[in-house]
Amino acid sequence: MQSCSPKSPKNYQALYQKSLEAPIDFWQAEAEKIAWFQKPTQILTQNERGYYRWFADGKLNTCYLAADHHVAQGRGEEIALIYDSPVTETKQKFTYRQLRDEVAQLAGVLSALGVTKGDTVIIYMPMIPQTLFAMLACARLGAIHSVVFGGFAAHELAVRIDDAKPKLILSASCGIEVDRVIPYKPLLDKALAEASHKPKHTLIFQREGILNADLKAGYDLDWAELLEDAAPAECIAVASTDPLYIIYTSGTTGKPKGIVRDNGGHAVAMQHSLAGVYDSYQGDIFWAASDLGWAVGHSYIVYAPLIAGCTTILYEGKPVRTPDAGAFWRVMAEHQVKTFFTAPTAIRAIRKEDPEGLLIKQYDLSHLKAFFLAGERCDPATLEWLQEKLGIPVIDHWWQTESGSPMLANPLGLELFPIKVGSAGKPFSGYQVQILGEDGKALPPNQEGAVVVKLPLPPGALLTIWHDDARFEKSYFQRFEGYYLTGDGGFYDEEGYFYIMGRIDDVINVAGHRLSTGEMEEIVASHNAVAECAVIGIQDALKGQVPVGLVVLKDGTKISEKDLENQLVALVREKIGAVACFKRVAIVQRLPKTRSGKILRNVMRSIADGKPYSVPSTIDDPLILAEVSDKMRKEKMGEAFDAKPE
Ligand code: COA
Ligand code: AMP
C-alpha cells in the first residue's frame, strides 16, 4: 500500500482534467493506494442495466482496510478512535489493535447468530464506540449495515425495517440528548410492532449505570453476554461491487431512499478524498462532528479516517449546552485535532451564545489547520465569523448522501484556491458538475439552473436504491439523459467556482438534517380535519430552514387553529421525530395552484423568505396567493413579507 505524501507536488487542474479525460488510468492509480485481496483489472464497466461499476473484479474487505491492515503494517499501537462524551463524562481511546479485536469479537457474535455475507443488519444506536464497532463488524462479514439515525421516531425505523428486511437489529438501551435520557428499546419495540418484517433477534447494548432496557427472553439478546463467549471472526473477501451499506435518506415522498454503497469504489473514494480535499493522512487527528446516522458520519467519522490510518473522534455531545458553546474548541484543543468538519448550523448555535468568540480564546487551537463546513448552504456571516476568529482556511464544500464524498470543494490537499464566500468550491475528481437550463442546455456563468453531474459518476457514488432500480432511474437520470440530477439549484462564475443555492425539489435541510416536506404533507393530510395542505421549508436564522404547514380544513370542521397546530405538531413528532422541527401551522381558505392543480410551494416559500418570485402564467387564481401571503404575514411565518412579483 502506498501512502499519500502531503509533500508531493499536486496541481488541481491537471489532476481534475485527468480524472475526466482518462478516468480509467486515474482511478486505477488511486486504487493502487488501498490494500486489495485481489487487485482489480476491470476498472470501469457497466452492468446489465447499464449502471456504471468500479473495479468489478477486485476483491477486498472494508473492515480489513479500516482496522486489520494497520495492525499488519505495525501500527497496531497507534490510536484509531477517541470517544469523547461530555454527556456521560467519559473519554476512551482505542488503538488500532483494540479496534480490530473489538470488531472481530462482535463479528463473531453476529456470525454465531447466523449473519453472513449479503445479509442486512439494522443498527439503531447512539454515538458510542459500539455503534462504530457494529458497522465494521458487519463489513467484516460482508453483511450490509443500515444505520438509522437515533433521533428518528419508531415509524421511521419501521419503514426502514420493512425496506431493508434485516436479519438482526442492533440497538442500545438509550441515547442521551444533553441531560435527557432517551430510551431506545420502547421505540424499537414500537417499530417492530408496526413493521411487517420480523428480524430473527435484536441485540441490545445495555448502557450500564445510565439505563438498562427490559429484554424479552429468547428474542432480545444481551450484547455484553454474547460478546464474552464469542470467537473472533475473520475478514471475508467480498467483491468490489458488493454492497457495504444502505443509508436511507429523504426523497420527495414518505418512503425514504435506500442509498446503496459498494465496497471497492467507496474505499478508493474515501482514501482519495481524505487526502485531496481534507489534506489528512496517516497519524493525523480528524474530527467530523456529525452523527453516525448520517452520510457524513459514515464517511468521515468511520471509513475515511480509519482507512487512511488517522485518529478519528466520536463525540457524544452538542456544540452548545454540553456544557457550553466552548465544547467544540475544548475537544479540538484536548485531542489536538488537525482537521475539523461540521454543519454551519452548529456554528450558528455557537455564535449565538458566544458572539465575540471569547470561549475560542480559552483554548490552544494551534494544531487546527482547516475547518470544513457542509450539509446545508453556509450563510456568508457564519463563514466570515469563523475566518476572523480562527485565522485558518474555512472551507465550504458540497456533497450529498448519494455521492458519499465531496463533489465540490476547495481541495486543500491539492491546491487551496482563494476562498470565495458563498461558493462551495470547484468540482472534485471525477465529478463533472454542470448547470443545465429547463431545456437541458448547459447554461453560461452566473445563470442559475439545475445542478447535474455528467455520467459516469466516480467511485464512491451510489450503486442504486435498495431493491428499487426503477426509482433510482426515475429520481436521478430521467430528467436529463446522460446526467445525474442532484436536486439542487445553483450556478458557477467565470472562475469556475460553483454556488449551490438550495433544493429544487421537496427536500429541506433542517439544522443539517435532510428531511422531506412531501413526507410531512402525507402525515399532516392524514389528520381527519385536513382537506388539503402544503408543507414548505422557510428560512430560519439558526437551523437554516424549518418546515411550516398551510392547511385547508374539511368543510364543516370545527377546530381552533391552536388545537390543530398542537395536534399536527405532535403527529409529525410522533411519526418522524423531534428532528423534524415542525412547529408552525396556519389555516388558510385555499392553496395557490396552477390550473393543472400543482400547488405553488416555491412561490409561497419565496414569499416567506422575502425573495423575488414570479407568478406563473398558469396560476389558477392570483387572489389566493395574496390571501395566503396575508395569512403568513399575520402569523409571522417567515423572515420577510415584502417581496413583490417581478
Ligand atoms: N436522538 C433523539 N433526539 C434527538 C437526536 C437524537 N440523536 N438528535 C436531535 N434530537 C432532538 C433534539 O433533542 C430536539 O428535541 P426537542 O425539540 O425536544 O428539543 C430536536 O430533535 C431537534 O434537534 P436539533 O434540530 O438538532 O436541535 P437542537 O436544539 O437539539 O440542536 C444544533 C441544534 C444546531 C446544536 C444541532 O442541530 C446540531 O448540532 N446540528 C448539526 C447537525 C449535523 O451535524 N448534521 C450532519 C451534517 S454535517
Ligand atoms: P445530505 O444528503 O443529507 O448530505 O444532504 C444533501 C443536501 O444538502 C444537498 O443536496 C444540498 O441541498 C445540501 N448541501 C450540502 N452541502 C451543501 C453546501 N455546502 N452548500 C449548499 N447546500 C449544501
XYZ file of C-alpha atoms and ligand atoms in Angstrom:
717
model
C 0.000 0.000 0.000
C 1.421 3.345 -0.994
C 0.809 6.137 1.419
C -0.106 9.573 0.175
C 2.540 12.120 0.834
C 1.324 15.558 1.778
C 4.607 16.870 0.393
C 4.289 15.638 -3.197
C 3.573 18.451 -5.668
C -0.049 18.497 -6.740
C -1.986 20.553 -9.107
C -5.745 20.647 -9.117
C -6.396 21.452 -12.751
C -4.145 18.762 -14.229
C -5.468 16.088 -11.883
C -9.082 17.087 -12.335
C -8.737 17.099 -16.131
C -7.148 13.672 -15.993
C -9.976 12.323 -13.832
C -12.440 13.342 -16.579
C -10.404 12.588 -19.696
C -8.709 9.370 -18.588
C -10.911 8.097 -15.742
C -9.665 4.541 -16.046
C -5.979 5.447 -15.660
C -6.789 7.989 -12.971
C -8.834 5.667 -10.760
C -6.621 2.659 -11.390
C -3.746 4.669 -9.917
C -5.911 5.696 -6.961
C -6.998 2.081 -6.450
C -3.318 1.134 -6.060
C -3.337 3.028 -2.766
C -5.582 0.595 -0.943
C -4.841 -2.981 0.119
C -6.940 -5.275 -2.080
C -7.139 -9.018 -1.528
C -7.308 -9.228 -5.313
C -6.396 -6.170 -7.341
C -8.942 -5.154 -9.951
C -8.130 -5.372 -13.653
C -11.558 -4.194 -14.792
C -11.639 -0.575 -13.714
C -14.883 0.795 -15.153
C -17.638 -1.415 -16.534
C -21.400 -1.316 -16.947
C -23.772 -3.918 -15.568
C -26.710 -5.473 -17.386
C -28.892 -2.406 -16.676
C -26.196 -0.071 -17.947
C -25.210 1.213 -14.475
C -21.534 2.061 -14.091
C -19.485 -0.139 -11.774
C -15.977 0.425 -10.433
C -13.282 -2.241 -10.038
C -15.743 -5.096 -10.750
C -13.262 -7.981 -10.475
C -11.444 -6.601 -7.405
C -11.791 -8.299 -4.022
C -11.277 -6.703 -0.633
C -12.729 -6.214 2.816
C -13.529 -2.708 4.070
C -13.128 -3.670 7.745
C -9.720 -5.103 6.932
C -8.682 -1.748 5.437
C -10.028 0.197 8.426
C -8.503 -1.958 11.177
C -6.521 -5.136 10.464
C -4.354 -3.637 7.752
C -2.914 -1.048 10.130
C -2.103 -3.741 12.666
C -0.456 -5.822 9.929
C 1.640 -2.791 8.987
C 2.963 -2.472 12.544
C 0.727 0.424 13.552
C -1.387 -1.567 15.990
C -0.462 0.657 18.935
C -1.485 3.910 17.230
C -4.760 5.463 18.337
C -7.622 4.712 15.974
C -10.556 6.103 17.925
C -11.143 8.654 20.662
C -14.585 8.604 22.236
C -15.341 11.888 23.961
C -18.711 12.062 25.659
C -19.430 15.136 27.775
C -22.956 13.821 28.370
C -21.595 10.802 30.266
C -18.298 12.397 31.301
C -16.409 9.619 29.530
C -13.240 9.691 27.448
C -11.872 6.495 25.943
C -9.110 5.707 23.494
C -8.813 2.615 21.294
C -5.647 1.619 19.459
C -5.929 0.028 16.032
C -5.228 -3.344 17.670
C -8.006 -2.820 20.213
C -10.327 -1.675 17.461
C -9.592 -4.787 15.423
C -10.117 -7.054 18.437
C -13.384 -5.400 19.485
C -14.731 -5.619 15.953
C -13.581 -9.210 15.362
C -15.233 -10.298 18.613
C -18.520 -8.589 17.759
C -18.377 -10.044 14.239
C -18.076 -13.421 15.994
C -21.339 -12.706 17.828
C -23.099 -11.742 14.604
C -21.733 -14.771 12.813
C -22.927 -17.080 15.596
C -26.384 -15.526 15.191
C -26.355 -16.542 11.544
C -25.337 -13.271 9.893
C -23.453 -13.990 6.688
C -22.337 -12.212 3.535
C -25.170 -10.339 1.847
C -27.459 -10.273 4.906
C -28.755 -6.911 6.071
C -28.399 -5.650 9.655
C -30.044 -2.500 11.051
C -28.087 -0.501 13.605
C -30.243 1.899 15.664
C -27.813 3.260 18.189
C -26.450 6.413 19.804
C -22.998 7.988 19.409
C -20.981 5.343 21.267
C -17.985 3.250 20.145
C -20.153 0.115 19.928
C -22.036 1.674 17.003
C -18.820 2.077 15.061
C -17.758 -1.463 16.033
C -21.121 -2.729 14.795
C -20.679 -1.077 11.391
C -17.217 -2.557 10.970
C -18.313 -5.971 12.270
C -20.924 -6.131 9.517
C -18.344 -5.086 6.935
C -16.005 -7.774 8.269
C -18.578 -10.473 7.466
C -19.665 -8.966 4.168
C -23.045 -8.167 5.744
C -24.776 -4.932 4.715
C -25.369 -2.496 7.548
C -28.025 0.151 7.639
C -27.550 2.684 10.412
C -30.739 4.508 11.341
C -30.269 7.925 12.951
C -31.106 7.668 16.657
C -33.258 10.808 16.505
C -35.842 9.173 14.240
C -39.132 8.032 15.736
C -40.454 4.449 15.739
C -42.414 4.849 12.497
C -39.305 5.912 10.551
C -37.473 2.897 11.933
C -40.386 0.621 10.978
C -40.340 1.888 7.397
C -36.618 1.103 7.183
C -37.084 -2.337 8.767
C -39.666 -3.220 6.140
C -37.480 -1.980 3.319
C -34.104 -3.383 4.405
C -35.537 -6.615 5.890
C -32.693 -7.070 8.379
C -31.780 -10.462 9.787
C -30.812 -8.752 13.028
C -31.266 -5.337 14.664
C -28.536 -3.922 16.872
C -29.574 -1.290 19.372
C -28.726 0.171 22.760
C -30.716 0.799 25.895
C -30.645 4.574 25.399
C -29.249 7.704 23.848
C -28.594 10.962 25.679
C -29.751 14.376 24.496
C -27.818 16.859 26.623
C -29.284 15.883 30.019
C -32.248 13.846 28.786
C -32.020 10.048 28.613
C -33.849 8.779 25.513
C -34.834 5.125 25.996
C -34.358 3.371 22.641
C -35.899 -0.002 23.477
C -39.537 1.226 23.640
C -39.019 2.913 20.259
C -37.540 -0.271 18.839
C -40.410 -2.363 20.241
C -42.947 0.035 18.749
C -41.191 -0.080 15.375
C -41.116 -3.872 15.433
C -44.818 -3.968 16.262
C -45.550 -1.692 13.287
C -43.236 -3.403 10.776
C -44.336 -6.450 8.803
C -40.817 -7.835 8.625
C -39.608 -9.569 11.782
C -35.854 -9.918 12.265
C -34.598 -13.091 13.963
C -33.344 -11.238 17.043
C -32.373 -7.906 18.489
C -29.001 -7.474 20.133
C -29.086 -4.803 22.841
C -26.125 -2.933 24.303
C -27.016 -2.009 27.872
C -25.557 1.347 28.882
C -24.761 0.242 32.414
C -25.229 2.892 35.044
C -27.440 5.007 32.765
C -30.361 2.831 31.751
C -30.927 -0.896 31.413
C -33.604 -1.938 28.947
C -36.055 -4.769 29.621
C -35.182 -7.677 27.367
C -37.687 -10.225 26.081
C -36.144 -13.599 26.893
C -35.137 -15.511 23.791
C -35.704 -12.599 21.398
C -33.762 -9.621 22.757
C -30.185 -10.694 23.327
C -27.693 -9.078 25.682
C -24.713 -7.667 23.786
C -22.160 -7.966 26.592
C -23.176 -11.532 27.488
C -22.811 -12.797 23.932
C -19.575 -10.890 23.409
C -17.948 -12.645 26.323
C -18.321 -16.114 24.808
C -17.807 -15.217 21.152
C -14.973 -16.472 18.968
C -13.420 -13.684 16.897
C -14.364 -13.745 13.212
C -12.006 -13.139 10.315
C -12.494 -10.752 7.395
C -14.389 -12.229 4.439
C -13.292 -11.289 0.919
C -16.101 -9.507 -0.925
C -16.377 -8.226 -4.485
C -15.710 -4.547 -5.014
C -19.297 -4.144 -6.186
C -20.898 -5.977 -3.263
C -22.898 -3.576 -1.073
C -21.168 -2.310 2.060
C -24.132 -0.430 3.412
C -27.567 1.053 2.817
C -28.212 4.540 4.138
C -31.720 5.904 3.984
C -32.181 9.500 3.006
C -35.205 11.684 2.390
C -36.638 11.810 -1.078
C -39.726 13.679 -2.121
C -42.214 11.108 -0.802
C -42.889 9.424 2.545
C -40.727 6.480 1.562
C -37.039 7.207 2.117
C -34.473 6.220 -0.488
C -32.152 3.372 0.487
C -28.872 4.580 -0.984
C -26.608 1.586 -1.650
C -22.829 1.981 -1.420
C -20.294 -0.558 -2.703
C -17.078 -1.725 -1.031
C -14.306 -1.073 -3.580
C -15.330 2.224 -5.133
C -16.187 3.545 -1.680
C -12.816 2.604 -0.167
C -10.948 4.269 -3.029
C -13.117 7.398 -2.779
C -12.566 7.563 0.980
C -8.791 7.459 0.789
C -8.717 9.801 -2.219
C -10.986 12.468 -0.716
C -9.371 12.416 2.708
C -6.048 13.305 1.100
C -7.241 15.504 -1.774
C -9.972 17.507 -0.066
C -9.139 17.324 3.632
C -5.337 17.113 3.389
C -5.371 14.415 6.056
C -3.084 11.406 6.290
C -1.964 8.545 8.471
C -1.368 9.719 12.038
C -3.420 12.911 11.705
C -6.274 13.646 14.103
C -9.517 14.091 12.196
C -12.861 15.087 13.644
C -16.217 15.198 11.907
C -18.792 16.463 14.392
C -21.773 14.756 12.859
C -23.828 11.685 13.722
C -23.089 8.115 12.681
C -26.635 8.003 11.313
C -25.810 10.475 8.514
C -23.592 10.069 5.476
C -21.008 12.432 6.985
C -20.761 10.098 9.963
C -20.326 7.034 7.763
C -17.692 8.587 5.530
C -15.765 10.920 7.812
C -16.191 9.583 11.337
C -15.729 5.942 10.361
C -14.498 4.905 6.966
C -12.229 7.602 5.516
C -10.159 8.426 8.611
C -9.802 4.767 9.585
C -8.901 3.578 6.083
C -6.290 6.352 5.959
C -4.889 5.401 9.378
C -5.851 8.639 11.119
C -7.213 9.008 14.629
C -10.942 9.678 14.430
C -13.051 11.319 17.128
C -16.503 10.156 18.133
C -18.193 12.944 20.058
C -21.364 12.328 22.012
C -22.499 15.844 22.729
C -23.731 19.063 21.162
C -21.941 22.220 20.057
C -23.736 24.085 22.846
C -25.105 23.082 26.242
C -22.639 20.203 26.787
C -21.724 22.168 28.809
C -21.367 25.414 26.836
C -20.533 26.965 23.477
C -16.861 26.167 24.051
C -17.429 22.402 23.741
C -16.052 22.068 20.191
C -12.974 24.150 20.990
C -12.337 22.099 24.137
C -12.386 18.822 22.183
C -10.156 20.243 19.436
C -7.593 21.500 21.932
C -7.622 18.440 24.137
C -7.195 15.932 21.320
C -5.036 18.140 19.079
C -7.407 17.978 16.149
C -5.838 18.917 12.805
C -8.907 18.872 10.570
C -12.478 19.573 11.596
C -15.800 19.180 9.795
C -19.321 20.162 10.844
C -22.562 21.714 9.592
C -22.974 25.535 9.541
C -25.970 25.277 11.873
C -23.702 24.082 14.673
C -21.567 27.208 14.251
C -24.630 29.445 14.211
C -25.653 27.874 17.520
C -22.188 28.557 18.983
C -22.048 32.103 17.651
C -25.471 32.899 19.060
C -24.197 32.091 22.559
C -20.671 33.421 22.180
C -20.828 36.174 19.535
C -17.403 37.557 20.388
C -15.793 34.116 20.303
C -14.451 34.591 23.818
C -14.589 30.859 24.513
C -12.363 30.184 21.491
C -9.593 32.183 23.142
C -9.610 29.924 26.172
C -8.209 27.011 24.185
C -4.964 26.261 22.384
C -6.071 25.556 18.822
C -2.579 25.638 17.332
C -2.980 22.126 15.897
C -6.090 23.045 13.958
C -5.206 23.594 10.296
C -8.541 23.621 8.476
C -12.238 23.908 9.178
C -14.749 22.321 6.758
C -18.475 23.049 6.514
C -21.189 21.150 4.616
C -24.663 19.698 4.902
C -26.577 22.875 4.046
C -25.917 26.231 2.442
C -23.477 28.211 4.547
C -24.536 31.802 5.100
C -21.647 34.229 4.490
C -21.851 35.715 8.010
C -21.121 32.362 9.631
C -18.164 31.635 7.375
C -16.698 35.114 7.828
C -17.087 34.927 11.598
C -15.118 31.677 11.676
C -12.446 33.051 9.359
C -11.980 36.066 11.583
C -11.966 34.146 14.850
C -9.769 31.234 13.745
C -7.456 32.660 11.098
C -7.251 29.347 9.222
C -8.899 28.196 5.965
C -12.647 27.804 6.480
C -13.889 25.706 3.592
C -17.480 25.311 2.463
C -17.902 22.187 0.354
C -20.837 20.364 -1.127
C -21.939 16.790 -1.299
C -24.900 14.529 -0.718
C -25.707 11.192 0.854
C -25.784 9.883 -2.707
C -22.194 10.895 -3.509
C -20.762 9.859 -0.130
C -17.857 12.280 -0.590
C -17.429 15.858 -1.824
C -18.485 16.797 -5.339
C -17.447 20.433 -4.922
C -14.682 21.635 -2.656
C -11.724 23.885 -2.257
C -9.339 20.917 -2.415
C -6.907 21.711 0.360
C -4.795 18.599 -0.277
C -4.280 19.526 -3.928
C -4.350 23.296 -4.090
C -6.041 25.886 -1.924
C -7.794 28.474 -4.086
C -8.690 31.909 -2.739
C -11.827 31.372 -0.670
C -14.943 32.989 -2.140
C -17.608 33.357 0.489
C -20.897 31.862 -0.733
C -19.248 29.347 -3.055
C -18.926 25.631 -2.271
C -15.776 25.480 -4.427
C -14.810 23.715 -7.627
C -15.626 20.203 -8.865
C -13.580 17.446 -7.270
C -12.066 14.413 -9.015
C -14.394 12.672 -11.441
C -17.371 14.947 -10.765
C -18.171 16.805 -13.976
C -20.600 19.247 -12.394
C -22.672 21.326 -14.800
C -25.593 23.742 -14.708
C -28.460 22.987 -17.079
C -31.478 25.053 -18.042
C -35.054 23.753 -18.327
C -34.336 22.684 -21.912
C -31.317 20.609 -20.885
C -28.801 23.024 -22.423
C -25.686 23.988 -20.455
C -26.026 27.499 -19.030
C -23.304 30.161 -19.177
C -21.693 31.574 -15.993
C -23.861 33.344 -13.432
C -27.162 31.858 -14.603
C -28.985 29.700 -12.123
C -30.189 26.270 -13.202
C -30.285 22.613 -12.205
C -27.026 21.238 -10.823
C -26.209 17.962 -12.576
C -23.215 15.647 -12.927
C -22.239 14.125 -16.246
C -22.016 10.327 -16.196
C -20.178 8.233 -15.228
C -20.192 9.127 -11.560
C -16.798 8.458 -9.977
C -16.068 5.728 -7.384
C -17.943 6.039 -4.100
C -21.221 7.310 -5.543
C -24.418 5.316 -5.003
C -24.875 1.974 -6.794
C -28.665 2.125 -6.837
C -31.649 2.483 -4.498
C -32.067 -0.691 -2.447
C -34.327 -3.086 -4.346
C -35.705 -0.249 -6.450
C -33.787 0.255 -9.687
C -36.859 1.873 -11.228
C -36.884 4.644 -8.598
C -33.116 5.033 -8.970
C -33.516 5.676 -12.700
C -36.574 7.895 -12.300
C -35.150 10.031 -9.486
C -31.724 10.692 -10.887
C -31.401 10.000 -14.610
C -34.705 10.573 -16.375
C -34.815 14.349 -16.249
C -31.613 14.900 -18.275
C -30.272 11.963 -20.250
C -26.615 11.172 -19.536
C -26.618 13.224 -16.331
C -27.193 12.598 -12.634
C -29.755 15.057 -11.247
C -28.600 16.311 -7.844
C -31.880 18.004 -6.864
C -30.031 21.244 -6.123
C -30.134 24.544 -7.971
C -27.115 26.767 -8.455
C -24.694 28.493 -10.803
C -20.971 28.922 -11.472
C -18.893 32.019 -12.070
C -16.246 32.955 -14.653
C -13.507 31.482 -12.491
C -15.175 28.076 -12.242
C -16.425 28.410 -8.656
C -19.856 26.898 -8.048
C -22.638 28.276 -5.843
C -25.311 25.899 -4.512
C -28.456 27.868 -3.801
C -30.861 25.240 -2.445
C -33.042 22.309 -3.396
C -35.326 22.441 -6.392
C -37.497 19.624 -5.043
C -39.432 18.888 -1.849
C -36.364 18.132 0.251
C -35.338 20.544 3.022
C -32.365 20.820 5.325
C -33.227 21.483 8.957
C -30.210 22.009 11.207
C -28.140 19.959 8.745
C -30.710 17.127 8.759
C -32.187 16.221 5.374
C -35.966 15.849 5.542
C -38.854 15.523 3.133
C -41.672 18.074 3.160
C -43.582 15.591 1.000
C -43.479 13.107 3.840
C -44.635 15.761 6.329
C -47.505 16.626 3.989
C -48.573 12.987 3.947
C -48.655 12.983 7.756
C -50.499 16.314 8.035
C -53.004 15.184 5.390
C -53.776 12.073 7.444
C -55.416 14.243 10.180
C -59.183 13.946 9.898
C -59.753 17.730 9.913
C -57.439 18.358 6.956
C -58.839 18.609 3.424
C -55.520 19.529 1.820
C -52.220 21.006 2.863
C -48.776 22.190 1.852
C -45.625 21.920 3.945
C -42.850 24.264 2.872
C -39.342 24.878 4.187
C -38.744 28.508 5.089
C -35.542 30.241 6.122
C -34.556 30.159 9.782
C -31.707 32.111 11.303
C -30.443 29.192 13.419
C -31.490 25.992 11.669
C -31.115 27.170 8.079
C -34.610 26.019 7.208
C -37.680 24.920 9.168
C -40.918 23.396 7.869
C -44.275 25.137 8.249
C -47.710 23.809 7.352
C -50.540 25.570 5.497
C -53.781 23.708 5.923
C -57.244 23.861 4.364
C -59.934 22.403 6.636
C -62.603 19.965 5.551
C -65.994 21.647 5.205
C -67.889 21.800 8.457
C -64.858 21.010 10.632
C -64.757 22.877 13.905
C -61.298 23.068 15.438
C -59.337 26.078 16.618
C -56.118 26.931 14.812
C -54.148 26.439 18.045
C -55.619 22.986 18.722
C -54.998 21.890 15.156
C -51.414 23.160 15.318
C -50.779 21.283 18.567
C -52.213 18.064 17.169
C -50.317 18.255 13.893
C -47.048 19.137 15.615
C -47.491 16.134 17.907
C -48.333 13.894 14.935
C -45.229 14.824 12.939
C -43.087 14.484 16.067
C -44.527 11.043 16.714
C -44.110 9.814 13.143
C -40.780 11.363 12.111
C -39.225 12.537 15.370
C -38.315 15.774 17.102
C -35.615 16.439 14.483
C -38.308 17.449 12.016
C -38.704 20.735 13.960
C -42.261 21.023 12.636
C -43.739 23.651 14.943
C -45.986 26.021 12.970
C -49.324 25.523 11.238
C -51.730 28.082 9.768
C -55.237 27.508 8.480
C -55.889 29.039 5.054
C -59.081 29.090 2.994
C -57.443 27.887 -0.217
C -53.998 26.961 -1.541
C -52.492 28.687 -4.590
C -52.321 26.305 -7.539
C -51.715 26.149 -11.236
C -54.687 25.367 -13.457
C -53.499 21.759 -13.577
C -53.680 21.586 -9.761
C -49.994 21.841 -8.835
C -49.582 23.664 -5.507
C -47.212 26.651 -5.860
C -44.927 25.724 -2.965
C -41.895 27.521 -4.410
C -43.780 30.788 -4.722
C -45.044 30.574 -1.136
C -41.513 29.786 0.036
C -40.133 32.843 -1.757
C -42.852 34.989 -0.214
C -41.954 33.811 3.288
C -38.220 34.272 2.649
C -38.684 37.741 1.157
C -37.129 36.630 -2.110
C -38.207 37.817 -5.552
C -40.650 35.477 -7.245
C -42.638 35.320 -10.423
C -46.232 34.212 -10.599
C -46.623 31.514 -13.266
C -48.955 32.415 -16.104
C -50.746 29.132 -15.434
C -51.885 30.244 -11.964
C -55.489 29.351 -11.324
C -56.495 32.340 -9.193
C -53.923 35.031 -8.298
C -56.083 36.253 -5.430
C -55.334 33.091 -3.458
C -51.650 33.954 -3.382
C -52.441 37.306 -1.805
C -54.696 35.621 0.784
C -52.016 33.103 1.765
C -49.335 35.733 1.872
C -51.502 37.912 4.172
C -52.049 34.967 6.441
C -48.337 34.146 6.649
C -47.592 37.800 7.407
C -50.220 37.866 10.136
C -48.840 34.677 11.664
C -45.243 35.942 11.282
C -44.443 32.801 9.333
C -41.224 33.616 7.527
C -38.468 36.156 7.841
C -39.868 38.711 5.399
C -43.053 39.521 3.541
C -42.208 42.434 1.315
C -41.326 40.538 -1.867
C -43.070 41.760 -4.985
C -43.783 39.806 -8.144
C -41.156 40.514 -10.854
N -31.889 11.369 19.484
C -33.028 11.851 19.983
N -33.460 13.110 19.779
C -32.699 13.912 19.023
C -31.495 13.471 18.438
C -31.089 12.124 18.692
N -29.979 11.621 18.191
N -30.956 14.487 17.736
C -31.783 15.539 17.875
N -32.830 15.179 18.653
C -33.942 16.034 19.092
C -33.422 17.189 19.925
O -33.275 16.826 21.273
C -34.513 18.213 19.740
O -35.599 17.832 20.542
P -36.604 18.925 21.205
O -37.373 19.518 20.065
O -37.443 18.097 22.113
O -35.736 19.894 21.916
C -34.967 18.005 18.296
O -34.560 16.656 17.967
C -34.366 18.958 17.316
O -32.973 18.725 17.255
P -31.942 19.728 16.595
O -32.546 20.349 15.391
O -30.663 19.013 16.417
O -31.879 20.891 17.642
P -31.023 21.056 18.962
O -31.538 22.304 19.561
O -31.015 19.834 19.790
O -29.543 21.314 18.430
C -27.846 22.099 16.915
C -29.243 22.334 17.487
C -27.543 23.184 15.897
C -26.877 22.155 18.048
C -27.821 20.712 16.267
O -28.880 20.613 15.342
C -26.555 20.351 15.545
O -25.515 20.132 16.104
N -26.648 20.246 14.223
C -25.578 19.776 13.367
C -26.154 18.671 12.561
C -25.141 17.847 11.873
O -24.071 17.618 12.338
N -25.552 17.353 10.684
C -24.798 16.444 9.902
C -24.323 17.054 8.619
S -22.630 17.587 8.720
P -27.453 15.118 2.655
O -27.787 14.094 1.642
O -28.184 14.947 3.928
O -25.968 15.244 2.842
O -27.961 16.496 2.084
C -27.515 16.914 0.829
C -28.089 18.251 0.502
O -27.628 19.211 1.462
C -27.628 18.771 -0.822
O -28.394 18.267 -1.894
C -27.782 20.260 -0.637
O -29.100 20.664 -0.827
C -27.405 20.458 0.805
N -25.988 20.809 0.949
C -24.988 20.031 1.381
N -23.833 20.719 1.425
C -24.106 21.976 0.980
C -23.324 23.156 0.762
N -22.034 23.199 1.047
N -23.954 24.247 0.264
C -25.279 24.233 -0.027
N -26.062 23.143 0.169
C -25.493 22.017 0.670
